[in-house]
Amino acid sequence: MAITDLRDLTPEYLAFWREHHLCTLTTLRPDGSPHVVPVGVTFDPEAGIARVITNKGSRKVAHVLAAAGEEGARVAVCQAHRRRWATLEGRARVRTEPEPVEDAVRRYAERYGRTPRPNPDRVVIEIAVERALGRG
């Protein structure tokens, strides 16, 4: 396992986050147990932000809101393909404002090659990335 300096991510690591891969999001339930679900994730390394679009009524949103506090809820997103894997850990907040949600949808469409259908209940889980791990 390699912990990667967020200020010096390798081109290979960044390219891996632009490839089409199913990811997972891990949030913590109120009892502290992990809740892991498949998601699409986009990563903006310049801003240090990972984004997950989802429905405002989802369990993952409820977990983030319940644990957020002032600093945000601790979460991790991960993807793997054969021997390669990458994890981003950080603090998450739920964003409901139209501009951040539209930006997240645009980024999702760029990475995954399709625009999600309109959803008035869509929100974005925005993760301020604190640590990057991986194996290339």
mmCIF file of C-alpha atoms in Angstrom:
data_model
loop_
_atom_site.group_PDB
_atom_site.id
_atom_site.type_symbol
_atom_site.label_atom_id
_atom_site.label_comp_id
_atom_site.label_asym_id
_atom_site.label_seq_id
_atom_site.Cartn_x
_atom_site.Cartn_y
_atom_site.Cartn_z
ATOM 1 C CA MET A 1 0.000 0.000 0.000
ATOM 2 C CA ALA A 2 1.294 3.435 -0.866
ATOM 3 C CA ILE A 3 0.088 6.666 0.688
ATOM 4 C CA THR A 4 0.252 9.299 -1.983
ATOM 5 C CA ASP A 5 1.074 12.948 -1.402
ATOM 6 C CA LEU A 6 -1.998 14.867 -2.573
ATOM 7 C CA ARG A 7 0.267 17.615 -3.912
ATOM 8 C CA ASP A 8 2.250 15.149 -6.006
ATOM 9 C CA LEU A 9 -0.137 12.570 -7.444
ATOM 10 C CA THR A 10 1.381 10.537 -10.273
ATOM 11 C CA PRO A 11 0.007 10.787 -13.823
ATOM 12 C CA GLU A 12 -0.891 7.070 -13.609
ATOM 13 C CA TYR A 13 -2.868 7.582 -10.400
ATOM 14 C CA LEU A 14 -4.781 10.519 -11.905
ATOM 15 C CA ALA A 15 -5.424 8.619 -15.156
ATOM 16 C CA PHE A 16 -6.877 5.729 -13.144
ATOM 17 C CA TRP A 17 -9.421 8.136 -11.618
ATOM 18 C CA ARG A 18 -10.477 9.241 -15.122
ATOM 19 C CA GLU A 19 -11.069 5.688 -16.398
ATOM 20 C CA HIS A 20 -14.549 4.161 -16.344
ATOM 21 C CA HIS A 21 -14.655 2.129 -13.108
ATOM 22 C CA LEU A 22 -17.370 1.243 -10.643
ATOM 23 C CA CYS A 23 -16.388 2.542 -7.221
ATOM 24 C CA THR A 24 -17.547 2.125 -3.650
ATOM 25 C CA LEU A 25 -18.414 4.704 -1.037
ATOM 26 C CA THR A 26 -17.976 3.823 2.623
ATOM 27 C CA THR A 27 -19.910 5.833 5.189
ATOM 28 C CA LEU A 28 -20.458 5.092 8.863
ATOM 29 C CA ARG A 29 -23.812 4.144 10.315
ATOM 30 C CA PRO A 30 -24.853 5.734 13.633
ATOM 31 C CA ASP A 31 -23.605 2.594 15.457
ATOM 32 C CA GLY A 32 -20.164 3.036 13.833
ATOM 33 C CA SER A 33 -20.420 0.067 11.480
ATOM 34 C CA PRO A 34 -19.402 0.641 7.837
ATOM 35 C CA HIS A 35 -21.984 0.992 5.073
ATOM 36 C CA VAL A 36 -20.421 0.248 1.664
ATOM 37 C CA VAL A 37 -22.312 0.869 -1.576
ATOM 38 C CA PRO A 38 -21.423 0.932 -5.277
ATOM 39 C CA VAL A 39 -21.268 4.433 -6.776
ATOM 40 C CA GLY A 40 -19.774 6.498 -9.558
ATOM 41 C CA VAL A 41 -17.082 8.891 -8.339
ATOM 42 C CA THR A 42 -15.346 11.827 -9.936
ATOM 43 C CA PHE A 43 -12.108 13.290 -8.615
ATOM 44 C CA ASP A 44 -10.906 16.861 -9.098
ATOM 45 C CA PRO A 45 -7.278 16.721 -7.939
ATOM 46 C CA GLU A 46 -6.700 20.466 -8.349
ATOM 47 C CA ALA A 47 -9.487 21.239 -5.883
ATOM 48 C CA GLY A 48 -8.896 18.106 -3.781
ATOM 49 C CA ILE A 49 -12.573 17.171 -4.134
ATOM 50 C CA ALA A 50 -14.236 13.837 -4.932
ATOM 51 C CA ARG A 51 -17.919 13.843 -5.827
ATOM 52 C CA VAL A 52 -20.743 11.296 -5.738
ATOM 53 C CA ILE A 53 -24.156 12.141 -7.175
ATOM 54 C CA THR A 54 -27.109 10.463 -5.515
ATOM 55 C CA ASN A 55 -30.702 10.831 -4.359
ATOM 56 C CA LYS A 56 -31.308 12.990 -1.284
ATOM 57 C CA GLY A 57 -33.296 10.170 0.338
ATOM 58 C CA SER A 58 -30.495 7.588 0.148
ATOM 59 C CA ARG A 59 -28.972 5.914 3.213
ATOM 60 C CA LYS A 60 -25.520 7.234 2.258
ATOM 61 C CA VAL A 61 -26.830 10.803 2.415
ATOM 62 C CA ALA A 62 -28.502 10.096 5.759
ATOM 63 C CA HIS A 63 -25.230 8.713 7.143
ATOM 64 C CA VAL A 64 -23.231 11.743 5.970
ATOM 65 C CA LEU A 65 -25.791 14.166 7.388
ATOM 66 C CA ALA A 66 -25.929 12.325 10.716
ATOM 67 C CA ALA A 67 -22.144 12.317 11.145
ATOM 68 C CA ALA A 68 -21.141 15.561 9.417
ATOM 69 C CA GLY A 69 -20.649 18.038 12.249
ATOM 70 C CA GLU A 70 -18.621 21.139 11.389
ATOM 71 C CA GLU A 71 -15.784 19.251 9.733
ATOM 72 C CA GLY A 72 -17.877 16.817 7.692
ATOM 73 C CA ALA A 73 -18.366 13.066 7.950
ATOM 74 C CA ARG A 74 -15.428 10.695 7.518
ATOM 75 C CA VAL A 75 -15.822 8.658 4.329
ATOM 76 C CA ALA A 76 -13.768 6.760 1.771
ATOM 77 C CA VAL A 77 -14.238 6.084 -1.929
ATOM 78 C CA CYS A 78 -12.390 3.252 -3.612
ATOM 79 C CA GLN A 79 -11.994 1.647 -7.015
ATOM 80 C CA ALA A 80 -10.136 -1.454 -8.145
ATOM 81 C CA HIS A 81 -9.218 -3.106 -11.406
ATOM 82 C CA ARG A 82 -7.158 -6.278 -11.329
ATOM 83 C CA ARG A 83 -4.007 -5.417 -9.338
ATOM 84 C CA ARG A 84 -4.591 -1.647 -9.406
ATOM 85 C CA TRP A 85 -6.608 0.082 -6.723
ATOM 86 C CA ALA A 86 -7.052 3.599 -5.422
ATOM 87 C CA THR A 87 -8.745 5.000 -2.323
ATOM 88 C CA LEU A 88 -9.528 8.600 -1.441
ATOM 89 C CA GLU A 89 -10.328 9.372 2.196
ATOM 90 C CA GLY A 90 -11.729 12.614 3.504
ATOM 91 C CA ARG A 91 -14.574 14.607 4.987
ATOM 92 C CA ALA A 92 -17.938 14.656 3.244
ATOM 93 C CA ARG A 93 -20.763 17.159 3.122
ATOM 94 C CA VAL A 94 -24.047 16.998 1.225
ATOM 95 C CA ARG A 95 -24.525 19.796 -1.301
ATOM 96 C CA THR A 96 -28.035 20.594 -2.535
ATOM 97 C CA GLU A 97 -27.455 23.881 -4.375
ATOM 98 C CA PRO A 98 -28.126 23.698 -8.134
ATOM 99 C CA GLU A 99 -24.644 24.799 -9.290
ATOM 100 C CA PRO A 100 -22.604 22.168 -7.393
ATOM 101 C CA VAL A 101 -25.112 19.464 -8.353
ATOM 102 C CA GLU A 102 -25.001 20.449 -12.048
ATOM 103 C CA ASP A 103 -21.192 20.546 -11.936
ATOM 104 C CA ALA A 104 -21.101 17.058 -10.395
ATOM 105 C CA VAL A 105 -23.473 15.722 -13.075
ATOM 106 C CA ARG A 106 -21.273 17.213 -15.810
ATOM 107 C CA ARG A 107 -18.163 15.616 -14.298
ATOM 108 C CA TYR A 108 -19.976 12.282 -13.994
ATOM 109 C CA ALA A 109 -20.993 12.450 -17.665
ATOM 110 C CA GLU A 110 -17.380 13.151 -18.667
ATOM 111 C CA ARG A 111 -16.004 10.207 -16.732
ATOM 112 C CA TYR A 112 -18.731 7.656 -17.365
ATOM 113 C CA GLY A 113 -19.754 8.636 -20.897
ATOM 114 C CA ARG A 114 -23.430 9.170 -20.156
ATOM 115 C CA THR A 115 -25.541 11.923 -18.658
ATOM 116 C CA PRO A 116 -27.798 10.736 -15.847
ATOM 117 C CA ARG A 117 -31.514 11.273 -16.355
ATOM 118 C CA PRO A 118 -32.960 14.402 -14.708
ATOM 119 C CA ASN A 119 -33.730 13.950 -11.026
ATOM 120 C CA PRO A 120 -35.168 16.791 -8.919
ATOM 121 C CA ASP A 121 -34.060 14.930 -5.772
ATOM 122 C CA ARG A 122 -30.406 14.705 -6.842
ATOM 123 C CA VAL A 123 -27.720 15.945 -4.452
ATOM 124 C CA VAL A 124 -23.961 15.621 -4.433
ATOM 125 C CA ILE A 125 -21.814 14.172 -1.689
ATOM 126 C CA GLU A 126 -18.727 16.356 -1.862
ATOM 127 C CA ILE A 127 -15.610 14.912 -0.250
ATOM 128 C CA ALA A 128 -12.679 17.116 0.775
ATOM 129 C CA VAL A 129 -9.908 14.600 0.167
ATOM 130 C CA GLU A 130 -7.322 14.337 2.945
ATOM 131 C CA ARG A 131 -5.494 11.150 1.934
ATOM 132 C CA ALA A 132 -4.906 9.190 -1.250
ATOM 133 C CA LEU A 133 -3.831 5.559 -1.193
ATOM 134 C CA GLY A 134 -3.275 3.125 -3.969
ATOM 135 C CA ARG A 135 -1.324 0.526 -5.815
ATOM 136 C CA GLY A 136 -0.627 0.881 -9.474
#
